[in-house]
Structures are given as C-alpha cells and as structure tokens.
mmCIF file of C-alpha atoms in Angstrom:
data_model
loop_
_atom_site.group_PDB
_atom_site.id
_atom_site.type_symbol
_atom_site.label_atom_id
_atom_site.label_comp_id
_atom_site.label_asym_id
_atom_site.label_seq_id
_atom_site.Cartn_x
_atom_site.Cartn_y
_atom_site.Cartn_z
ATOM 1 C CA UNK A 53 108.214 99.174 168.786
ATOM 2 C CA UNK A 54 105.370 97.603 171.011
ATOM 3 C CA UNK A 55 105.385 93.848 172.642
ATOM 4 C CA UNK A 56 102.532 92.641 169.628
ATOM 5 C CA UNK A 57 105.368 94.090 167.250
ATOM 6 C CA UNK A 58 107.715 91.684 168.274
ATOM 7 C CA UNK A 59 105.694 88.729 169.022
ATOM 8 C CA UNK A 60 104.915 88.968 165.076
ATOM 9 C CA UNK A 61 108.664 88.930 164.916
ATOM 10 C CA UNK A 62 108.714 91.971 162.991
ATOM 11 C CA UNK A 63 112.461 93.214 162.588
ATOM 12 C CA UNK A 64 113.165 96.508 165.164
ATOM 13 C CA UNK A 65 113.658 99.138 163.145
ATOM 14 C CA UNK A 66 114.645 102.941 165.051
ATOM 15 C CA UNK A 67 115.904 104.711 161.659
ATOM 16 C CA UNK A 68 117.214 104.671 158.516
ATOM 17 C CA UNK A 69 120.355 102.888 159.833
ATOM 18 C CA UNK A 70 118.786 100.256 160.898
ATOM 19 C CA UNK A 71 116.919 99.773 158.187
ATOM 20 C CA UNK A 72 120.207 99.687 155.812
ATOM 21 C CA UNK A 73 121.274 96.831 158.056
ATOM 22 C CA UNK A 74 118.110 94.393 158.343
ATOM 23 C CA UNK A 75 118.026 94.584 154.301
ATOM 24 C CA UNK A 76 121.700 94.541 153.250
ATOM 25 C CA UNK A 77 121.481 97.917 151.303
ATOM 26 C CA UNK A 78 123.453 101.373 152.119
ATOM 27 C CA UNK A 79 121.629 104.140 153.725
ATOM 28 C CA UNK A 80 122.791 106.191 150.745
ATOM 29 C CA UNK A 81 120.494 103.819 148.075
ATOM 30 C CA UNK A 82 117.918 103.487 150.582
ATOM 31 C CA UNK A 83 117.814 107.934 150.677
ATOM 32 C CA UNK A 84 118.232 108.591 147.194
ATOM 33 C CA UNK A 85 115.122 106.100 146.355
ATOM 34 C CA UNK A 86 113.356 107.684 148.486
ATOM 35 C CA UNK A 87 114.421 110.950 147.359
ATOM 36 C CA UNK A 88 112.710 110.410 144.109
ATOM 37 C CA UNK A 89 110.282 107.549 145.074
ATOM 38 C CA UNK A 90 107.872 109.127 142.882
ATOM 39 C CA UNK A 91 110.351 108.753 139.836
ATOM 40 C CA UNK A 92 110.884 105.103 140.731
ATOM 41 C CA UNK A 93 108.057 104.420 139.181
ATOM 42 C CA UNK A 94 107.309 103.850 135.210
ATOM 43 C CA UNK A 95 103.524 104.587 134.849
ATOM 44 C CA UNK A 96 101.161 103.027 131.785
ATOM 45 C CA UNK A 97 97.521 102.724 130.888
ATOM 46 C CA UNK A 98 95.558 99.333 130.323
ATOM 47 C CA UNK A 99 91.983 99.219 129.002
ATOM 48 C CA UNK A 100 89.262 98.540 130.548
ATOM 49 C CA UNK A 101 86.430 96.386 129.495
ATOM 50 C CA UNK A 102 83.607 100.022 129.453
ATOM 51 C CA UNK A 103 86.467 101.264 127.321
ATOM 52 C CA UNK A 104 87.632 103.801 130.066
ATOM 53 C CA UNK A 105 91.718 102.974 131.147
ATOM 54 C CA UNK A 106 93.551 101.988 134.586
ATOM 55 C CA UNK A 107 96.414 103.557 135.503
ATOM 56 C CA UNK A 108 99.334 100.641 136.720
ATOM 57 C CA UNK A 109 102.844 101.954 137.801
ATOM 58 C CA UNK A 110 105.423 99.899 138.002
ATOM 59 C CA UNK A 111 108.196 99.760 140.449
ATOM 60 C CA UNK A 112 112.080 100.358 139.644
ATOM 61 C CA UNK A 113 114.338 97.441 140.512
ATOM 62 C CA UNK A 114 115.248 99.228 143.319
ATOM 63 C CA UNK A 115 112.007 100.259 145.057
ATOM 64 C CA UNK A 116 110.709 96.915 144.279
ATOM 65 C CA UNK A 117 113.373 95.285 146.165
ATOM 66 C CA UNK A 118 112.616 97.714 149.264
ATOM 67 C CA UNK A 119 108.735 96.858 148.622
ATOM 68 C CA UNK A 120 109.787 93.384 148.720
ATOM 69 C CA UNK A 121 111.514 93.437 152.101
ATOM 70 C CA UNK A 122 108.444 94.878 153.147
ATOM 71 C CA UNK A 123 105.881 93.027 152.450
ATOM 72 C CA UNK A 124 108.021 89.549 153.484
ATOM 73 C CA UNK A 125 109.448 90.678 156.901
ATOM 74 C CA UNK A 126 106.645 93.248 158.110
ATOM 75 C CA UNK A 127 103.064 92.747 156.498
ATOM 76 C CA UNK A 128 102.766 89.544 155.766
ATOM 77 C CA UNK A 129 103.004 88.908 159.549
ATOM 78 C CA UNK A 130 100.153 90.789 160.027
ATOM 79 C CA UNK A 131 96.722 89.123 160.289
ATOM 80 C CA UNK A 132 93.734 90.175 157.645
ATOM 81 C CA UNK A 133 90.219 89.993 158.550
ATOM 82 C CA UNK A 134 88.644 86.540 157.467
ATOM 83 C CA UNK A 135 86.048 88.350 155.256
ATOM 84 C CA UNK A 136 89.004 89.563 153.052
ATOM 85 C CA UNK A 137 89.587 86.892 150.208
ATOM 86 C CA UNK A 138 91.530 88.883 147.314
ATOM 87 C CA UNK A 139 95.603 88.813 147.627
ATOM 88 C CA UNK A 140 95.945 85.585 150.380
ATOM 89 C CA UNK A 141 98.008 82.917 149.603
ATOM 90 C CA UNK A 142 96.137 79.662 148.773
ATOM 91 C CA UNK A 143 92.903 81.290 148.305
ATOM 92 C CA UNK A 144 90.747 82.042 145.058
ATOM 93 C CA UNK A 145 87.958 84.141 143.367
ATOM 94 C CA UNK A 146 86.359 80.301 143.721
ATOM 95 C CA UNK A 147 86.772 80.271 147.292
ATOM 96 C CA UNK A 148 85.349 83.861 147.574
ATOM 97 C CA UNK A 149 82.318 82.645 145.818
ATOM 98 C CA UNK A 150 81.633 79.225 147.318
ATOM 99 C CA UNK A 151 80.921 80.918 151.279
ATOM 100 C CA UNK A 152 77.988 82.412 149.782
ATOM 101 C CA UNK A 153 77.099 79.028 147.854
ATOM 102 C CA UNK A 154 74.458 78.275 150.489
ATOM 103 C CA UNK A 155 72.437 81.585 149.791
ATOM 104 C CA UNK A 156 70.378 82.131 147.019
ATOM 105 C CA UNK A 157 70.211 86.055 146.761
ATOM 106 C CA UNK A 158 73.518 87.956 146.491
ATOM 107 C CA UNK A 159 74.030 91.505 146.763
ATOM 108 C CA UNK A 160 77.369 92.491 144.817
ATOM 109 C CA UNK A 161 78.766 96.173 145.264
ATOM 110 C CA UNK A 162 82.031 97.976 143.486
ATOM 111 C CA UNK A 163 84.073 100.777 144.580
ATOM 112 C CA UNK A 164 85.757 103.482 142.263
ATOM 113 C CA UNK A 165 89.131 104.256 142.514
ATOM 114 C CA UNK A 166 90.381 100.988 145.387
ATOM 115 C CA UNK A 167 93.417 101.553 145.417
ATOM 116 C CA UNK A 168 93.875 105.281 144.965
ATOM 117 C CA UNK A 169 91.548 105.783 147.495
ATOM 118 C CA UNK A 170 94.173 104.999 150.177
ATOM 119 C CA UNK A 171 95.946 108.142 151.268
ATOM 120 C CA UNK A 172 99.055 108.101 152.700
ATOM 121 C CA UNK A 173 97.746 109.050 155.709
ATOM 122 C CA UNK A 174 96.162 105.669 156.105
ATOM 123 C CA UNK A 175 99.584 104.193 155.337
ATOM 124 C CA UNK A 176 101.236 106.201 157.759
ATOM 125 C CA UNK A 177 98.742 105.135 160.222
ATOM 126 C CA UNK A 178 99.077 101.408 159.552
ATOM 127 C CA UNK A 179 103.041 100.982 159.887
ATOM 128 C CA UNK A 180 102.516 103.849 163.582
ATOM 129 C CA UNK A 181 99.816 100.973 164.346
ATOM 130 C CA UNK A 182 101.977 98.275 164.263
ATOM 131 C CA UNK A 183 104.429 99.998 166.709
ATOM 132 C CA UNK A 184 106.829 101.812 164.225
ATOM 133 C CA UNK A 185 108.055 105.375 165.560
ATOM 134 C CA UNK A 186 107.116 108.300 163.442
ATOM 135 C CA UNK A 187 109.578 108.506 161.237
ATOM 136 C CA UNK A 188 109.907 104.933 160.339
ATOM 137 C CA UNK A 189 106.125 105.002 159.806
ATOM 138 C CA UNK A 190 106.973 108.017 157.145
ATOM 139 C CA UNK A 191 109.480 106.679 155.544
ATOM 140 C CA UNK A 192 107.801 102.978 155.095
ATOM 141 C CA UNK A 193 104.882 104.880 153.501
ATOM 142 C CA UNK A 194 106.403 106.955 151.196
ATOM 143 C CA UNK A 195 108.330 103.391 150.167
ATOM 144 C CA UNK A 196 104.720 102.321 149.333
ATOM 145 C CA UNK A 197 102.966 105.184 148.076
ATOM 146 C CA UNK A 198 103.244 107.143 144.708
ATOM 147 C CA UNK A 199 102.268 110.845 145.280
ATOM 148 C CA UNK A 200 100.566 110.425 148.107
ATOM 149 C CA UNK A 201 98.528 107.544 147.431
ATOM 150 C CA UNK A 202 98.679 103.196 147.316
ATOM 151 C CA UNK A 203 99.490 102.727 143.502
ATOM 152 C CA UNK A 204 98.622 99.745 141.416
ATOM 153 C CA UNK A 205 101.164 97.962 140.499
ATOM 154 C CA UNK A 206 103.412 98.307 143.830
ATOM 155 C CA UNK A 207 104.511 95.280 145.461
ATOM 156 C CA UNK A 208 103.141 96.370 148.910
ATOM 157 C CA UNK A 209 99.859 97.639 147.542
ATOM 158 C CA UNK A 210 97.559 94.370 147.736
ATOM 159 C CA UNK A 211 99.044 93.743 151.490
ATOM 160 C CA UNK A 212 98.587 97.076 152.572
ATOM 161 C CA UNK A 213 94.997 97.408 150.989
ATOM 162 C CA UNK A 214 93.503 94.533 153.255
ATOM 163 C CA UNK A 215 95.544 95.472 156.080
ATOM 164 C CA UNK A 216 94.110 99.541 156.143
ATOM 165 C CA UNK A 217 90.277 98.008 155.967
ATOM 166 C CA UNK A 218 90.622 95.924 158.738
ATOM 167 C CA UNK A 219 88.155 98.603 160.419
ATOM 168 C CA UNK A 220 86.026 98.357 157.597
ATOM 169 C CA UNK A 221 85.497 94.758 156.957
ATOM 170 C CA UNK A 222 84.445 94.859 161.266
ATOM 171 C CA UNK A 223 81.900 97.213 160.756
ATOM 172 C CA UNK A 224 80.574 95.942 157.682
ATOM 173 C CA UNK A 225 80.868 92.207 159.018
ATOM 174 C CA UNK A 226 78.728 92.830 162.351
ATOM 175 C CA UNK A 227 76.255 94.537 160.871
ATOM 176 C CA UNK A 228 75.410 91.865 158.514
ATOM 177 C CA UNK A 229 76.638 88.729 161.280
ATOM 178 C CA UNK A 230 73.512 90.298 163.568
ATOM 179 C CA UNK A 231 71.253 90.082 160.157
ATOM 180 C CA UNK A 232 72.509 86.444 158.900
ATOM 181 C CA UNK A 233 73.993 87.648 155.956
ATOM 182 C CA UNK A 234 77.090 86.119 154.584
ATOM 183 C CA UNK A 235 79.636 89.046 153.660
ATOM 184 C CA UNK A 236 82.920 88.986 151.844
ATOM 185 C CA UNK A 237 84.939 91.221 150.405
ATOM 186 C CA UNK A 238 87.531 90.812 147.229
ATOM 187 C CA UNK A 239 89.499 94.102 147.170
ATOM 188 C CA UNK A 240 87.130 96.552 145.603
ATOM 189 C CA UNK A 241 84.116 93.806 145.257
ATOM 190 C CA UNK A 242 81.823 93.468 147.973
ATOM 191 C CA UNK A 243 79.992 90.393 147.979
ATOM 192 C CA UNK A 244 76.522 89.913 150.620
ATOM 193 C CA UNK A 245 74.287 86.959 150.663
ATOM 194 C CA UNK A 246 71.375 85.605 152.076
ATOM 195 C CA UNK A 247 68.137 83.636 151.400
ATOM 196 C CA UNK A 248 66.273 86.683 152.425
ATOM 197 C CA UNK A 249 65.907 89.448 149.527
ATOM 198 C CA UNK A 250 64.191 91.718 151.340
ATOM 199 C CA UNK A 251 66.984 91.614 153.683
ATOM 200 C CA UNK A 252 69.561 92.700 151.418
ATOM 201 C CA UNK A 253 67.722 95.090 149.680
ATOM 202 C CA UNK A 254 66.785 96.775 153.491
ATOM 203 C CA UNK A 255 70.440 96.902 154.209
ATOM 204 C CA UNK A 256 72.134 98.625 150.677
ATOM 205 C CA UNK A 257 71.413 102.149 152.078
ATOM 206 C CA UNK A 258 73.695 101.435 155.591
ATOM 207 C CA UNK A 259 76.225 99.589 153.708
ATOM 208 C CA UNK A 260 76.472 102.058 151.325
ATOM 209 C CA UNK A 261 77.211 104.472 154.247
ATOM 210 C CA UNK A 262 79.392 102.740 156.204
ATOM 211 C CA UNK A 263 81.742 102.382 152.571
ATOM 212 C CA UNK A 264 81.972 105.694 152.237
ATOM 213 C CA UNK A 265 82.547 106.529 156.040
ATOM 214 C CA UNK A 266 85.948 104.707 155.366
ATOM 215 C CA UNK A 267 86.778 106.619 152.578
ATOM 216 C CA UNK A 268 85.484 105.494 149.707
ATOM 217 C CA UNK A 269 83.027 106.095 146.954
ATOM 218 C CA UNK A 270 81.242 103.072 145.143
ATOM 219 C CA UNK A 271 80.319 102.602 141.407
ATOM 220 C CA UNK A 272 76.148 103.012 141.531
ATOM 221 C CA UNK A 273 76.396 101.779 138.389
ATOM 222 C CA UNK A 274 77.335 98.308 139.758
ATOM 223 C CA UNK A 275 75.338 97.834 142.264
ATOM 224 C CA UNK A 276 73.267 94.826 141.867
ATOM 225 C CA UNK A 277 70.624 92.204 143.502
ATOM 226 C CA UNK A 278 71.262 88.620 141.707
ATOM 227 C CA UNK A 279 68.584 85.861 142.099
ATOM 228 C CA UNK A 280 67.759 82.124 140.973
ATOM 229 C CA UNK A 281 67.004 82.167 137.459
ATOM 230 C CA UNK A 282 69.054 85.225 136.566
ATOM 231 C CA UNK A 283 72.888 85.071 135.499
ATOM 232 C CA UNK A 284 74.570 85.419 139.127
ATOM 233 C CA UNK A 285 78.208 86.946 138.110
ATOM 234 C CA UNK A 286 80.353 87.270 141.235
ATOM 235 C CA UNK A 287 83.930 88.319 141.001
ATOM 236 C CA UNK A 288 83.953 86.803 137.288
ATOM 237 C CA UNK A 289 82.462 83.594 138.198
ATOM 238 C CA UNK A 290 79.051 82.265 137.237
ATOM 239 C CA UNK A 291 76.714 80.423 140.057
ATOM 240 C CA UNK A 292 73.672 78.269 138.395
ATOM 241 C CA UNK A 293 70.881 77.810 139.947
ATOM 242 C CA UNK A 294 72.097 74.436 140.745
ATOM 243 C CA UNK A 295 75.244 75.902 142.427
ATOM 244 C CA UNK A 296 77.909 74.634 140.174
ATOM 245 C CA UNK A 297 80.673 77.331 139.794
ATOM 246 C CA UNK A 298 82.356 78.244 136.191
ATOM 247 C CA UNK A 299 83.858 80.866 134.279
ATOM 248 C CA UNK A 300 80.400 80.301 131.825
ATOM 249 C CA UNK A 301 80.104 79.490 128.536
ATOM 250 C CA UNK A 302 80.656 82.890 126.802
ATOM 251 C CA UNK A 303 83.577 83.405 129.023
ATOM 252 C CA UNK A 304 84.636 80.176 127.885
ATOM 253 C CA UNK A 305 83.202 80.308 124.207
ATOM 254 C CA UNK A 306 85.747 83.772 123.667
ATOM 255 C CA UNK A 307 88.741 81.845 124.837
ATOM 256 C CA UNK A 308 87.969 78.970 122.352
ATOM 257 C CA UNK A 309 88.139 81.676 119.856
ATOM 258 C CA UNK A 310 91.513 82.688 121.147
ATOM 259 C CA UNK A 311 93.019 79.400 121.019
ATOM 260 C CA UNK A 312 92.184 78.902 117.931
ATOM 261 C CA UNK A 313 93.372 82.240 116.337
ATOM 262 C CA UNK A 314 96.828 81.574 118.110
ATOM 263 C CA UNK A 315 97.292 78.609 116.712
ATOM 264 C CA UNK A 316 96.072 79.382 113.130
ATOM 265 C CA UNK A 317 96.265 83.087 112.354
ATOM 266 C CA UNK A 318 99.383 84.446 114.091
ATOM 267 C CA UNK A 319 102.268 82.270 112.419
ATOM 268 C CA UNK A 320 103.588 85.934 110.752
ATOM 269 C CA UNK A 321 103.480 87.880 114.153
ATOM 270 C CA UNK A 322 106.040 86.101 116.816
ATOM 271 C CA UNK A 323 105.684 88.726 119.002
ATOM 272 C CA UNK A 324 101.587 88.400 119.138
ATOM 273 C CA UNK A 325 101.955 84.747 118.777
ATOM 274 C CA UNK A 326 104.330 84.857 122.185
ATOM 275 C CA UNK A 327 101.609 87.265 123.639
ATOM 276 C CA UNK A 328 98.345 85.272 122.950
ATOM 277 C CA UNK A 329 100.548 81.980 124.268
ATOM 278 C CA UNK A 330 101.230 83.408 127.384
ATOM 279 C CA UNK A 331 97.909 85.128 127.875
ATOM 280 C CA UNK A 332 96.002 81.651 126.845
ATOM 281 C CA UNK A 333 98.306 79.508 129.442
ATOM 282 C CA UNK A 334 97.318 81.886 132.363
ATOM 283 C CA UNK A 335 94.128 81.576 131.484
ATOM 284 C CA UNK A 336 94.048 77.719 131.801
ATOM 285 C CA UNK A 337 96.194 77.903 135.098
ATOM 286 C CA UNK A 338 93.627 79.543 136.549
ATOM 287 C CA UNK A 339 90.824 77.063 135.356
ATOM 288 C CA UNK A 340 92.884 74.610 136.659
ATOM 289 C CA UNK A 341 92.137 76.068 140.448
ATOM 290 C CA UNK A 342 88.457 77.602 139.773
ATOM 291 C CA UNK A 343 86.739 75.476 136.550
ATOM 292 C CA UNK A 344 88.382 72.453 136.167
ATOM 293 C CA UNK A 345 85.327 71.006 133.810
ATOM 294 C CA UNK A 346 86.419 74.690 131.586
ATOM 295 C CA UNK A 347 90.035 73.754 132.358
ATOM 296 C CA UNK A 348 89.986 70.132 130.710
ATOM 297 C CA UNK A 349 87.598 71.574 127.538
ATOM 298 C CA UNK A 350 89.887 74.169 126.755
ATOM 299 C CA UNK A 351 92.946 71.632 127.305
ATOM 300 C CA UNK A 352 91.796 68.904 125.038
ATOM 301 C CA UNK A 353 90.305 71.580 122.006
ATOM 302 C CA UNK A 354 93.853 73.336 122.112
ATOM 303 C CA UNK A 355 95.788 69.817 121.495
ATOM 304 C CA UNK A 356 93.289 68.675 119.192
ATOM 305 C CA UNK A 357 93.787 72.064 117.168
ATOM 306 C CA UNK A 358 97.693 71.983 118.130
ATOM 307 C CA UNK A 359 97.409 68.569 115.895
ATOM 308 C CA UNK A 360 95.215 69.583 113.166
ATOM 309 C CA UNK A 361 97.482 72.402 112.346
ATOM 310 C CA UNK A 362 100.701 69.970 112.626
ATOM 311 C CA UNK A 363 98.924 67.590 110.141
ATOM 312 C CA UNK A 364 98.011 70.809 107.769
ATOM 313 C CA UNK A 365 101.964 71.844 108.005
ATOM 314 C CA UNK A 366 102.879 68.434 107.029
ATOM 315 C CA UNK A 367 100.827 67.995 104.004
ATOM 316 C CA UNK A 368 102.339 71.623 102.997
ATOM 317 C CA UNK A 369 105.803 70.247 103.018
ATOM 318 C CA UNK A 370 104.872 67.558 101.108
ATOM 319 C CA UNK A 371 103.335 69.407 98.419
ATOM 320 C CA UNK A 372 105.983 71.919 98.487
ATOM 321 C CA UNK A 373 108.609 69.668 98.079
ATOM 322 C CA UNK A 374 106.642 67.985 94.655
ATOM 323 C CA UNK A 375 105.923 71.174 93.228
#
C-alpha cells in the first residue's frame, strides 16, 4: 500500500490472510462468501412513484458484516468531493438545497440506473487507487458488487458511489465555478444554480456530455429549468419564492391523511397498523431536521387525533358495558 494509504490509517492488507486477521473472521468464511457473493444477496422489487419498480438486494448477515468492515476501516477515511451532499454524516436533502438558496434559477438533472451504472471495473479501480495490490482490489470489489455491478441495498454502495465520481463532480464543478454557477450533486440528482437563466440553459448541452463521458445516461425526461413563481422541487423539497424551505403542502396534506387513517382505520390489521406507525415516525424524524414548521403540524394533529380516538374508545366501553 502507498504512504497516503497509511496516513488515512487504512489497515495493510497483502491477502486474504490478512484480511481474516484485521476483521476477526477465518479465511475459510471470508472464501466461501465470496465464493457465492452473488447468492449472498436476497433481491426484491419496490415501486416507484411512475409505477415502474427498483430493484434493492439485500445483504446476508455475513456479507454485510464484511461490507461493514469496509466501509468503517477503509472508505470512510476517504475524502468526498464537497459538491457531493447525499450519504455524509450530519448532512441533509435541506442542506443540499439551502447552497443554492441565494440563486433564483435552478437547473435540476437525473440519471437512470445510479447505482447500476458502476461497473466493477470502477470498483476495482477505486480500492487499486487507494494503494491496494491487485488482488486485494479484486477481492474488495467483488465484496461490494453483485454481478458485476454496485447494488442497492449494499452497505458499501452509498460510500463507494461518491467516492468513484470524485472525477466527475471536478469536471462538472470547474466548469460551472468559471461560469458562477452553484453545483451540487445528491447521488443521482444534479442540482445547478444561478441568477442567470440564460446561463444555465447555455450550459445543459456540456453538462449533459460530460455525465455521460463518466458513464452514465440521464433521464431527459427530468430535466428541468425552475424559476420564481413556478413550484421549485429540488431533491423533494419545495423553495418559495421567498426562500423558505418545506416538504409543501401536498407533501404534507398526504401525510395528514396517513396519520389519520393509522389511527382510525387500521385497528383490525396489526401488521399494517405496525407498518403505517413506523413509516409515519420516519417521516416526522426527518421533518424534525428539514421542516420543522411541517414537523410541529404533523406532531400536534397526530396527538390531537391520538386523543380524539382515546375519548371515542372510552365512550365505547361505557356503552358497552350498559348495554
């Protein structure tokens, strides 16, 4: 491994051996997950909101303990470029939005396919980078990859996603630093402001290339100028024209409707019940961080509701117990 290597304080690792040792499992567990890393993995469909379906694969206990080791002792030692905001600790969609608060035109691109875009070539590349010999840089990728590409749903996969477009957040970040235009980037959305339309409409067509030069293909579809006056959606978020950040009020108005089918239409279904509960408190933990006007709304109409129905199960008893 190289001097920078070591100055991160990333473990020296020569082989498989070594490897055993620095995460207290035997060489054979270590070679017969990686033996059948591909069958490691237990791989589902979620919807999407244009009805299409994302394909998430989850890690066995075993490969996500090896992912784990990973992403502790080796890349998160690792610098990310500044313009990447998704998957750092103590950051937020909020925070991705309010560096472009000063700008009043925004210029929002998607890619298809983030994640299984990477290659494993690109992985293989990263760990070599870092000052890994060949076959350590092998064998770390095909710990993070699922048939030859970064899978959603792997511990590592975040991490290693910033970390491979290092290159491209450079190139895309002085070509709009020379143009004063504010860029960020939250793993597949790209985010570009300025107070300059013109600017950012003049400078889609080289962005667009320089994407794709890195290996990607973005969503046309998506592609999108927002302006005062118009609904300015970034990364879920809504901007007013006066520059106050939310999650806006039909975002908001649909969870009221949650809360209150929880609370008065699942009492039959435990298992829903348990689902909507949990869905509806991760939904106000992150208000708490990004919305906290949204946050305290939602808070107060859930107890309020959370009473109404305790008052409605009373009087039940009661008549119950006449009757």
């Amino acid at each position: 491994m190289n001097i920078a290597a070591y100055s991160l304080g990333i473990p020296k690792i020569e082989n498989l051996k070594d490897f055993s040792n620095e995460i207290n499992l035997s060489e054979y567990t270590l070679q017969r997950v990686l033996s059948s890393v591909n069958k490691q993995y237990n791989v589902g469909k979620i919807p999407k909101k244009d009805q299409s379906f994302r394909t998430i694969f989850i890690p066995s206990n075993a490969l996500r303990a090896i992912q784990t080791w990973i992403l502790r002792n080796i890349l998160d030692l690792i610098s990310i470029h500044p313009s990447a905001m998704a998957f750092r600790k103590n950051t937020t969609i909020k925070n991705n939005v309010e560096v472009h608060i000063d700008n009043q035109f925004y210029l929002c691109m998607d890619v298809q396919d983030y994640f299984p875009s990477v290659g494993k070539n690109k992985v293989y590349q990263l760990f070599h980078s870092i000052g890994f010999n060949k076959q350590m840089a092998l064998i770390f990728s095909n710990f993070c990859t699922y048939e030859n590409f970064l899978p959603q749903g792997a511990v590592t996969s975040p991490s290693i996603s910033n970390l491979v477009n290092i290159k491209l957040d450079r190139r895309i970040n002085g070509f709009c630093s020379i143009r004063n235009i504010v860029y960020t980037r939250y793993a597949d959305d790209f985010v570009f402001s300025s107070n300059n339309s013109d600017k950012l409409k003049k400078s889609i067509s080289t962005l667009k290339t320089i994407i794709e030069d890195e290996g990607y293909k973005l969503n046309d579809s998506k592609t999108r100028l927002l302006s005062p006056g118009n609904k300015r959606k970034i990364t879920g978020l809504i901007v007013s024209d006066k520059n106050k950040i939310s999650i806006g009020r039909e975002k908001r108005r649909k969870l009221r409707a949650r809360i209150h089918h929880s609370i008065f239409k699942l009492e039959e279904d435990k298992n829903l019940a348990s689902w909507y509960e949990m869905h509806i408190n991760g939904w106000l933990s992150f208000l708490k961080d990004v919305d906290q006007i949204s946050y305290q709304h939602l808070v107060d109409y859930k107890m309020k509701l959370e009473d109404k129905k305790k008052k409605q199960d009373e009087l039940m008893d009661e008549l119950t117990s006449v009757f």
